[in-house]
mmCIF file of N, CA, C and O in Angstrom:
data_model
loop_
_atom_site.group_PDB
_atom_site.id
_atom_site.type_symbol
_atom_site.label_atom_id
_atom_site.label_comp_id
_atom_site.label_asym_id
_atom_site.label_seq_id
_atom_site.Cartn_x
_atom_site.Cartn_y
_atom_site.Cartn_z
ATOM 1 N N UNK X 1049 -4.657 3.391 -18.891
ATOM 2 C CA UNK X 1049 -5.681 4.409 -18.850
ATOM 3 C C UNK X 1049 -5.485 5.273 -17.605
ATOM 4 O O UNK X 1049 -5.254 4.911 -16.452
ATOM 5 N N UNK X 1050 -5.632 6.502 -18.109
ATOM 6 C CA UNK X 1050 -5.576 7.369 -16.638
ATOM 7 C C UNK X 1050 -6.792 7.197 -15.681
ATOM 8 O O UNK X 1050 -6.779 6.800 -14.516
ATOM 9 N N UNK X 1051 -7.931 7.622 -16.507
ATOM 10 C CA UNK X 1051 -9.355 7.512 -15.474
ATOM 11 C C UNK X 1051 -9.777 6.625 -16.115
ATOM 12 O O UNK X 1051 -10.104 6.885 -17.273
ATOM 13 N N UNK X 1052 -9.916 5.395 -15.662
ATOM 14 C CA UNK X 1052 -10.720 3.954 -15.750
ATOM 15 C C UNK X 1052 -11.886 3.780 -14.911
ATOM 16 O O UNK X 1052 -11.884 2.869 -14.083
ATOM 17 N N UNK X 1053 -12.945 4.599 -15.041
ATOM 18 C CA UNK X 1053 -13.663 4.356 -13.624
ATOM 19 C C UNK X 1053 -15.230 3.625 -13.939
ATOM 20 O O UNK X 1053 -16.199 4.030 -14.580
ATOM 21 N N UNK X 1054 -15.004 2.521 -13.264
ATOM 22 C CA UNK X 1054 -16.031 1.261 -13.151
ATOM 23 C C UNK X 1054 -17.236 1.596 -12.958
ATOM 24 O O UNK X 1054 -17.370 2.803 -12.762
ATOM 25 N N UNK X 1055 -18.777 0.600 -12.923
ATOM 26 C CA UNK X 1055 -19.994 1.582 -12.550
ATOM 27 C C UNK X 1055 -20.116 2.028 -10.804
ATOM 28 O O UNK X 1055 -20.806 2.882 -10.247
ATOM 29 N N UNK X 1056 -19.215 1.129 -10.323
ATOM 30 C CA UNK X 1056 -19.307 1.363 -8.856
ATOM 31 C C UNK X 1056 -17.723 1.346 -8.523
ATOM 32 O O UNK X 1056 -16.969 0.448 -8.900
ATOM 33 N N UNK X 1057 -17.298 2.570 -7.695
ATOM 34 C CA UNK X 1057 -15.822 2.528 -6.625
ATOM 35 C C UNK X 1057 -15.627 1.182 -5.642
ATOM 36 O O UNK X 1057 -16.423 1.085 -4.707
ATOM 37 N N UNK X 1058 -14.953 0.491 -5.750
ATOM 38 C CA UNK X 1058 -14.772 -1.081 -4.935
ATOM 39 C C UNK X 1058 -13.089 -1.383 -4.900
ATOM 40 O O UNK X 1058 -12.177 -0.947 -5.603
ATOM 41 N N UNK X 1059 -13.106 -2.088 -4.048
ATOM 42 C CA UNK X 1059 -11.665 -2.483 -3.513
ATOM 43 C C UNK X 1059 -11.724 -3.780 -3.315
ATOM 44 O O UNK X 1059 -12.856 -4.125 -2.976
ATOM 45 N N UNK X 1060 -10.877 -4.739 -3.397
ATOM 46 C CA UNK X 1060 -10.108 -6.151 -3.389
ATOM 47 C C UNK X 1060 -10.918 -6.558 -4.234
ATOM 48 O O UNK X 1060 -11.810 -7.338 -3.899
ATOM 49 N N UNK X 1061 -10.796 -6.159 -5.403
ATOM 50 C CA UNK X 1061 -11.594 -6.603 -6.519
ATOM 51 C C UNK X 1061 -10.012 -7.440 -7.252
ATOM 52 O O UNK X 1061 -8.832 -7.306 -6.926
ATOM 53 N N UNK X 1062 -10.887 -8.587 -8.701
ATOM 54 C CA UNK X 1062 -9.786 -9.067 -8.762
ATOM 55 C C UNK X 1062 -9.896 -9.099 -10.249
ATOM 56 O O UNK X 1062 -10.806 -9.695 -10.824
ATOM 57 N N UNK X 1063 -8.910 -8.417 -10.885
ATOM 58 C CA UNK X 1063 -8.426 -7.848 -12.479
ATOM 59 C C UNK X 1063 -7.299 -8.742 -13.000
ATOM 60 O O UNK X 1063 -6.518 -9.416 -12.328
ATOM 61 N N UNK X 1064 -7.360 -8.629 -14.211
ATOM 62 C CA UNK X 1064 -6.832 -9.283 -15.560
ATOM 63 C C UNK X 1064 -7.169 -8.950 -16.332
ATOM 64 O O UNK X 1064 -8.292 -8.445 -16.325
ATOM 65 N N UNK X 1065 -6.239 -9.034 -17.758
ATOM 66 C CA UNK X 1065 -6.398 -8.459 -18.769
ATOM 67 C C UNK X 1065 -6.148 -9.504 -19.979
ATOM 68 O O UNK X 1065 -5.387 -10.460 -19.824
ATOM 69 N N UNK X 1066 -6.810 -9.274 -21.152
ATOM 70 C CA UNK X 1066 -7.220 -10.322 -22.207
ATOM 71 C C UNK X 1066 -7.408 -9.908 -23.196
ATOM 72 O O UNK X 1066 -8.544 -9.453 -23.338
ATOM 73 N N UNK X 1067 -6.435 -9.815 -24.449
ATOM 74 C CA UNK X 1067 -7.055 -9.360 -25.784
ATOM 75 C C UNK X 1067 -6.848 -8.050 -25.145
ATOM 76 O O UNK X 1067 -7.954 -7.857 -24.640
ATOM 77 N N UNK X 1068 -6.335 -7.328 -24.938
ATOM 78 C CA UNK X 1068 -6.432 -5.563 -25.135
ATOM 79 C C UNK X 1068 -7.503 -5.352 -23.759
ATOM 80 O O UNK X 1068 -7.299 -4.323 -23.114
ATOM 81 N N UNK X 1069 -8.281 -5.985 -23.427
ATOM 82 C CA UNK X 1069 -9.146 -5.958 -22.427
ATOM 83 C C UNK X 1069 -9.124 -5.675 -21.129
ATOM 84 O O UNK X 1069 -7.923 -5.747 -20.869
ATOM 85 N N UNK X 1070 -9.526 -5.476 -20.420
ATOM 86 C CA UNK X 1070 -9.293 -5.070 -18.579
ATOM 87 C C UNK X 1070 -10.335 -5.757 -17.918
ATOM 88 O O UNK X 1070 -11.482 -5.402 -18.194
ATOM 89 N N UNK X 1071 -10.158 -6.740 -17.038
ATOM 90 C CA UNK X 1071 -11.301 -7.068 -16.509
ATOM 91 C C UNK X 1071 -11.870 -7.242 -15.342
ATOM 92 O O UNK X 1071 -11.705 -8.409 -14.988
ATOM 93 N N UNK X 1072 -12.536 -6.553 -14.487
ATOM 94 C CA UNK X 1072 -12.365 -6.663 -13.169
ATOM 95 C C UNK X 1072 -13.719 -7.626 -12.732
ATOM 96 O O UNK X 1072 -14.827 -7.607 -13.269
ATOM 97 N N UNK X 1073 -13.237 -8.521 -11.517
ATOM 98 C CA UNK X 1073 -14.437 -9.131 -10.987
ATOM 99 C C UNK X 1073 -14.549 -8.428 -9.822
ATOM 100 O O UNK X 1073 -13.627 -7.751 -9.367
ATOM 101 N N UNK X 1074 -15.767 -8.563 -9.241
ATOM 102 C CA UNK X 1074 -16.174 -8.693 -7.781
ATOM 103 C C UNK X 1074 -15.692 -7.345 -7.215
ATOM 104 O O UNK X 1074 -15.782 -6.190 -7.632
ATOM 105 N N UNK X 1075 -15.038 -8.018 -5.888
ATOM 106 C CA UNK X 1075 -14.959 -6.716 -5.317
ATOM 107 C C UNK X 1075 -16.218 -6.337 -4.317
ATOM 108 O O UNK X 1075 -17.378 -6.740 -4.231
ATOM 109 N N UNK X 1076 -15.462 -5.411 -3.636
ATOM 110 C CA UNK X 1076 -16.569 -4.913 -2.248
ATOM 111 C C UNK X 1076 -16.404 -3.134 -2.064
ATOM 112 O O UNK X 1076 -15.355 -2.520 -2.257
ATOM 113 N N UNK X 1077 -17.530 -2.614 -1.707
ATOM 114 C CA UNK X 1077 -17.084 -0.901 -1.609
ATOM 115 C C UNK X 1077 -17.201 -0.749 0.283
ATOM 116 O O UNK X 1077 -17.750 0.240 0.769
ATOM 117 N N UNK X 1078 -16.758 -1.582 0.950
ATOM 118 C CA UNK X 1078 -16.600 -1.728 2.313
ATOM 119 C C UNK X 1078 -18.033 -2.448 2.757
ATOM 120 O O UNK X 1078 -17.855 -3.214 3.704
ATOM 121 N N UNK X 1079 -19.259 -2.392 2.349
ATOM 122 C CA UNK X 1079 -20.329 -3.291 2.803
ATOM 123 C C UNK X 1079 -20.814 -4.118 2.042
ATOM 124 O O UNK X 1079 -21.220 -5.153 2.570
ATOM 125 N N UNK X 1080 -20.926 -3.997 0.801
ATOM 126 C CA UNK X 1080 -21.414 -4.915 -0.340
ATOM 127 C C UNK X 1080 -20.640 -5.665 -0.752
ATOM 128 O O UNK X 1080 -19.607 -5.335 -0.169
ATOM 129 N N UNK X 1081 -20.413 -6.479 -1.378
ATOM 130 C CA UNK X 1081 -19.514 -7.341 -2.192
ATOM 131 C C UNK X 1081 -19.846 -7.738 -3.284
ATOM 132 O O UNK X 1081 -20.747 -8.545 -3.051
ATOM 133 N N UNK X 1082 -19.661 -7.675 -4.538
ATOM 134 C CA UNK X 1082 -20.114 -7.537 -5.722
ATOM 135 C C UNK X 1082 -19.741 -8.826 -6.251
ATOM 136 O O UNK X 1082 -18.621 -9.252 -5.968
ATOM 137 N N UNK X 1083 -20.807 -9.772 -7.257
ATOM 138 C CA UNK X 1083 -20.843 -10.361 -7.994
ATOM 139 C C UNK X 1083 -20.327 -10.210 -9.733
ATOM 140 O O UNK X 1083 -19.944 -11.132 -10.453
ATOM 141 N N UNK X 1084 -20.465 -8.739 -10.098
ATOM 142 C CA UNK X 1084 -20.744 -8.425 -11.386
ATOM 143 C C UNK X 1084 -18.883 -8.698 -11.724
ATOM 144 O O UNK X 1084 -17.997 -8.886 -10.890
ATOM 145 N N UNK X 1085 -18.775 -8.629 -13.185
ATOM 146 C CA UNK X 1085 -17.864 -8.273 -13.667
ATOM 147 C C UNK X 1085 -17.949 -7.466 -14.831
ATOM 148 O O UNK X 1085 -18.885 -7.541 -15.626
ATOM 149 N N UNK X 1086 -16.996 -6.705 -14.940
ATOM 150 C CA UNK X 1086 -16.883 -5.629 -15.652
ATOM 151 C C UNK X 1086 -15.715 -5.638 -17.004
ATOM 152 O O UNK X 1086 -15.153 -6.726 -17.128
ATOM 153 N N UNK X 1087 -15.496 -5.071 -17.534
ATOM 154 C CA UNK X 1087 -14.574 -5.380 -18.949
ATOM 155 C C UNK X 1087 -14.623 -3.983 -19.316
ATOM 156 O O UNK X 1087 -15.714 -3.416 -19.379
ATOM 157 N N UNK X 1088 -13.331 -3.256 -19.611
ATOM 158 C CA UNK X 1088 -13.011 -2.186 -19.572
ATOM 159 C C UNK X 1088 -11.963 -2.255 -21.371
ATOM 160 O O UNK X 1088 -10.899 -2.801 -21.666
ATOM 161 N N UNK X 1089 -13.037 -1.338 -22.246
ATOM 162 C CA UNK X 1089 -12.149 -1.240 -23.786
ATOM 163 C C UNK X 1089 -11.313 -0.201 -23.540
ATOM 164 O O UNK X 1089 -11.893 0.675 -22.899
ATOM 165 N N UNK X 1090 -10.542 -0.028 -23.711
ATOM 166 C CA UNK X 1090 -8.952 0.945 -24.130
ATOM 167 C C UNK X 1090 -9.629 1.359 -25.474
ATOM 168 O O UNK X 1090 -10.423 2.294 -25.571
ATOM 169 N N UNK X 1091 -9.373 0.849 -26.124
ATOM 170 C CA UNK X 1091 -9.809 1.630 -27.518
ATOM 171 C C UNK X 1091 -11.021 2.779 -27.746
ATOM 172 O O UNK X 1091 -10.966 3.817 -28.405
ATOM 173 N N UNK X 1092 -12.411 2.080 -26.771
ATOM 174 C CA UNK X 1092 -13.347 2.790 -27.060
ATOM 175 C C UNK X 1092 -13.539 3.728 -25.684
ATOM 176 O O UNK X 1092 -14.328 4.641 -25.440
ATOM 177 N N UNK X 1093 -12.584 3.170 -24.973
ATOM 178 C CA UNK X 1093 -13.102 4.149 -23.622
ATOM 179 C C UNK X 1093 -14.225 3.918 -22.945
ATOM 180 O O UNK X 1093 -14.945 4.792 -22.461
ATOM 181 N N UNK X 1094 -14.434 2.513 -22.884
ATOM 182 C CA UNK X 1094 -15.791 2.204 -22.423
ATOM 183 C C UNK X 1094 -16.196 0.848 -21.606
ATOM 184 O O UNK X 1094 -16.246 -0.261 -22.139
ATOM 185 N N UNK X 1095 -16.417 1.052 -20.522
ATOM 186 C CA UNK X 1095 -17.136 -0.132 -19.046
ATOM 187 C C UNK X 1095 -18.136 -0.825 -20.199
ATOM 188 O O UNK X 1095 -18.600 -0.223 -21.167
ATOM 189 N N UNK X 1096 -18.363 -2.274 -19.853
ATOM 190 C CA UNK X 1096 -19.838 -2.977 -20.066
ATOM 191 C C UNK X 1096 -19.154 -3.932 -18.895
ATOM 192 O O UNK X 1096 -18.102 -4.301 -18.372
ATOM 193 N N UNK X 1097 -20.581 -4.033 -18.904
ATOM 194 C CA UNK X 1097 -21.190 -5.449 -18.163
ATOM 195 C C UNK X 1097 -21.086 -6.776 -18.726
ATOM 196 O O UNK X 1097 -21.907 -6.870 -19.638
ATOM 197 N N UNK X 1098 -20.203 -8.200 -18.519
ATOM 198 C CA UNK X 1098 -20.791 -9.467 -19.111
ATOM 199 C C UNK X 1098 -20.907 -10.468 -18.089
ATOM 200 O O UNK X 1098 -20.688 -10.102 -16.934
ATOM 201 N N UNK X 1099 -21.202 -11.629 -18.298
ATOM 202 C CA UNK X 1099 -22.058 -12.577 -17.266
ATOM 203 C C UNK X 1099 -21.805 -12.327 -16.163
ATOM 204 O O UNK X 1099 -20.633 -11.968 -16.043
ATOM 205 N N UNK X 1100 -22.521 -12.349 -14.995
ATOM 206 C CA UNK X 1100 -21.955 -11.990 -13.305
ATOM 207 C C UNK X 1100 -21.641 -13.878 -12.967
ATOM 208 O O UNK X 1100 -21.919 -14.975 -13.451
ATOM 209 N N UNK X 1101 -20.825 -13.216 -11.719
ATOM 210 C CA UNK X 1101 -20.413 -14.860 -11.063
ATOM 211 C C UNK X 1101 -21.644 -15.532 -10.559
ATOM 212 O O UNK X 1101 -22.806 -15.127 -10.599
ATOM 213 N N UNK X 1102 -21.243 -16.443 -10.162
ATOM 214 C CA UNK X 1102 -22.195 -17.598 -9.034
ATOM 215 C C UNK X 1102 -22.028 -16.931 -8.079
ATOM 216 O O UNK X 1102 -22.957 -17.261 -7.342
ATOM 217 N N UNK X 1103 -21.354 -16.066 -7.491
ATOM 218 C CA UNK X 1103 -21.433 -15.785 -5.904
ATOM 219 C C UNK X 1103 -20.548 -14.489 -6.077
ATOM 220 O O UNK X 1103 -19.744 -14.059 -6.904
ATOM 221 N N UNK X 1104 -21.171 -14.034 -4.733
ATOM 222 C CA UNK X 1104 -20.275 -12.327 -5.021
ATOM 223 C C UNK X 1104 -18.616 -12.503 -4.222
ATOM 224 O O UNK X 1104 -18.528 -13.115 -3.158
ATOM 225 N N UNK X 1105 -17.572 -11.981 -4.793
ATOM 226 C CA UNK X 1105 -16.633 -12.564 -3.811
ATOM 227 C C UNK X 1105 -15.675 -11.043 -3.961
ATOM 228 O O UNK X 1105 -15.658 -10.143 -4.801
ATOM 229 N N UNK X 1106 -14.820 -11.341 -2.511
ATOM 230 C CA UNK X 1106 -13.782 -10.049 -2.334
ATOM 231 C C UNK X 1106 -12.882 -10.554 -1.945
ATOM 232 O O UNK X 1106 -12.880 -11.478 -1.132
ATOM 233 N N UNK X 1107 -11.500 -9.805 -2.691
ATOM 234 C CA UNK X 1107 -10.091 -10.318 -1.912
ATOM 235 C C UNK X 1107 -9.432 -11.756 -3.021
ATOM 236 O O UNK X 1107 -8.310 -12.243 -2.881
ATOM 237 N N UNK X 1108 -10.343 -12.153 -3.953
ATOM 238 C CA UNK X 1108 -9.735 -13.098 -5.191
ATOM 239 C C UNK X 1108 -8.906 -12.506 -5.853
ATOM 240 O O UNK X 1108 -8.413 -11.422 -5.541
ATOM 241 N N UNK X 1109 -8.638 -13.193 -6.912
ATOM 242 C CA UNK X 1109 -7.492 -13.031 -7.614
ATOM 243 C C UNK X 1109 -7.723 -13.930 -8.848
ATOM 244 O O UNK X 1109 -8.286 -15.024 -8.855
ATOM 245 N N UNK X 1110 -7.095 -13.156 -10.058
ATOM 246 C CA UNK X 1110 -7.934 -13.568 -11.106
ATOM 247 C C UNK X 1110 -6.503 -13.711 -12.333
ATOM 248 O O UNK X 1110 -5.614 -12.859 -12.336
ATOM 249 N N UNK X 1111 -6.497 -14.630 -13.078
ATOM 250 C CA UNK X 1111 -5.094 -15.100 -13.789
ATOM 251 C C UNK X 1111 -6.322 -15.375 -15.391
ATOM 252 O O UNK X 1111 -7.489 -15.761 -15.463
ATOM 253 N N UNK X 1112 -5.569 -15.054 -16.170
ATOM 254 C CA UNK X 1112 -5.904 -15.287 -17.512
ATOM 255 C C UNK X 1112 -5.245 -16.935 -18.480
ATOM 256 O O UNK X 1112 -4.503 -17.217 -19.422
ATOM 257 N N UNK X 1113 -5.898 -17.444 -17.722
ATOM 258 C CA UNK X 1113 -5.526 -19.250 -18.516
ATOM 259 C C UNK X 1113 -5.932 -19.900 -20.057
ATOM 260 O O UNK X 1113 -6.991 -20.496 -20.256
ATOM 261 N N UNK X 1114 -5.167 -19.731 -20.821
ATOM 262 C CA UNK X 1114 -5.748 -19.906 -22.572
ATOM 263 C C UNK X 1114 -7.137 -19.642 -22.978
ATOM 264 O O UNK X 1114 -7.929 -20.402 -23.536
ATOM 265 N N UNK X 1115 -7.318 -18.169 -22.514
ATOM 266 C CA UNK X 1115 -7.977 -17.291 -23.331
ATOM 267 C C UNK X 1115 -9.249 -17.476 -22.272
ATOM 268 O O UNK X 1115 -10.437 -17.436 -22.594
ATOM 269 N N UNK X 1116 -8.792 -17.660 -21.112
ATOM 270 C CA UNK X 1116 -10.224 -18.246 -20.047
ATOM 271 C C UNK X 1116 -9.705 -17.259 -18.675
ATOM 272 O O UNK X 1116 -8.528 -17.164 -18.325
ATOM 273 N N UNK X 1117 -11.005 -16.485 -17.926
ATOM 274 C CA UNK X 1117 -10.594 -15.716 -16.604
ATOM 275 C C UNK X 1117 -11.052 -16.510 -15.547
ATOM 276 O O UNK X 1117 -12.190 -16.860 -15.233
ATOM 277 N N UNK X 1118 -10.068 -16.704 -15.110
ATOM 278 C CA UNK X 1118 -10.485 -17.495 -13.804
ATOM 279 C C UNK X 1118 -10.131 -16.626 -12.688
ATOM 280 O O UNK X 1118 -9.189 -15.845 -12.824
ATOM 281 N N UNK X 1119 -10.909 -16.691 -11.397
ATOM 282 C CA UNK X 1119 -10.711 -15.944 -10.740
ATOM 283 C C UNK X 1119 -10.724 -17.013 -9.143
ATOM 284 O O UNK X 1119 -11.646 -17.791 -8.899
ATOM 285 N N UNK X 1120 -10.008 -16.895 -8.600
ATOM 286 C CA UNK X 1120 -9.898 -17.442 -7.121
ATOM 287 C C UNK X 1120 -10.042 -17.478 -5.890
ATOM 288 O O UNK X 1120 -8.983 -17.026 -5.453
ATOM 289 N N UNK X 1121 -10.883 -17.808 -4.803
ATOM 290 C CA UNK X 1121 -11.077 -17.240 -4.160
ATOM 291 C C UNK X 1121 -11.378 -18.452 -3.280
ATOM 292 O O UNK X 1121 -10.837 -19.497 -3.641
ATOM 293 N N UNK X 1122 -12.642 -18.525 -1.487
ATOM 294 C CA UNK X 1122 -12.387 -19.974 -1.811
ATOM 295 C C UNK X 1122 -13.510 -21.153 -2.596
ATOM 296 O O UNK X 1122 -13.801 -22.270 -2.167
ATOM 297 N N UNK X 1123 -13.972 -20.527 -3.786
ATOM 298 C CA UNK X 1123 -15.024 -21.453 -4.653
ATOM 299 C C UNK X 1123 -14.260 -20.785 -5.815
ATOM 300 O O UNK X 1123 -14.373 -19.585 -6.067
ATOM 301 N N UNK X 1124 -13.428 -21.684 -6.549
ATOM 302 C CA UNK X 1124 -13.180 -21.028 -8.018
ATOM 303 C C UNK X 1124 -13.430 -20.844 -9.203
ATOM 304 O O UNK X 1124 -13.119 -21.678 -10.053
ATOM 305 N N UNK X 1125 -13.970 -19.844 -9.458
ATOM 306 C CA UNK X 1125 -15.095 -19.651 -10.681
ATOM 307 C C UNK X 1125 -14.326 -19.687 -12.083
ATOM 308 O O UNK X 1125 -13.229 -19.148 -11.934
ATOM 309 N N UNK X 1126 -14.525 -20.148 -13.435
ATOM 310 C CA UNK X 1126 -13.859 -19.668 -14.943
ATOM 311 C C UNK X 1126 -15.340 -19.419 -15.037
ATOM 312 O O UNK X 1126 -16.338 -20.102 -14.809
ATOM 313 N N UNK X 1127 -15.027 -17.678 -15.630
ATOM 314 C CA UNK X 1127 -15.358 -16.825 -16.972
ATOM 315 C C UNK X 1127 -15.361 -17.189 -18.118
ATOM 316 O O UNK X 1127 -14.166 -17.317 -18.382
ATOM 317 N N UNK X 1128 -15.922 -17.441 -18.972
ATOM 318 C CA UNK X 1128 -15.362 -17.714 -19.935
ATOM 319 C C UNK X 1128 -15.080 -16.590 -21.486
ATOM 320 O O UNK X 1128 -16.145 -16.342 -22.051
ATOM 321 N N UNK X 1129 -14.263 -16.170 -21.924
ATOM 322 C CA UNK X 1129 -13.974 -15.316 -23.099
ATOM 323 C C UNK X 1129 -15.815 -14.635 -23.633
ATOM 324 O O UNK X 1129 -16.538 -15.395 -24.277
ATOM 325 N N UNK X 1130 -16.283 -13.307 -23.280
ATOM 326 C CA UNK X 1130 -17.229 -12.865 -23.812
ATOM 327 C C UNK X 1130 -16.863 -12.150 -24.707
ATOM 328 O O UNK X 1130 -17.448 -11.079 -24.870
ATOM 329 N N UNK X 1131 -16.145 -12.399 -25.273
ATOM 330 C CA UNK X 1131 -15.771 -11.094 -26.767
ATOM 331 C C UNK X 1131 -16.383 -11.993 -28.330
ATOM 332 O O UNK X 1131 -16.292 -11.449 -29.430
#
């Protein structure tokens, strides 16, 4: 996607992709640090919202494990498949 743009601008956020999907967790816009995660359709051109983490985290890193987002950081959270 050229312009992919999330509900909020944030950095060391931590993305993977699933099923055609884009998914970004967390993340910080230099003072906040965000809990939410986000899921980005290609097809429809369109951000939603699905479950937020246990804790807001920045600077993780997030791997797609049999059909599960896990994301890493130092408390490691699984997502589990919202589609």
């Amino acid at each position: 996607c050229i312009y992919c743009i999330t509900s909020a601008g944030r950095s060391q956020a931590a993305v993977c992709s699933n099923q055609g999907l884009l998914y970004v967790f967390g993340g910080t816009d230099s003072w906040n640090c965000y809990n939410t995660v986000e899921v980005y359709d290609r097809q429809k051109n369109v951000w939603r919202f699905v479950a937020s983490m246990s804790q807001a985290r920045r600077g993780a890193a997030a791997v797609n494990y049999r059909g599960q987002h896990t994301s890493y950081s130092r408390i490691p959270i699984i997502v589990k498949n919202h589609i």
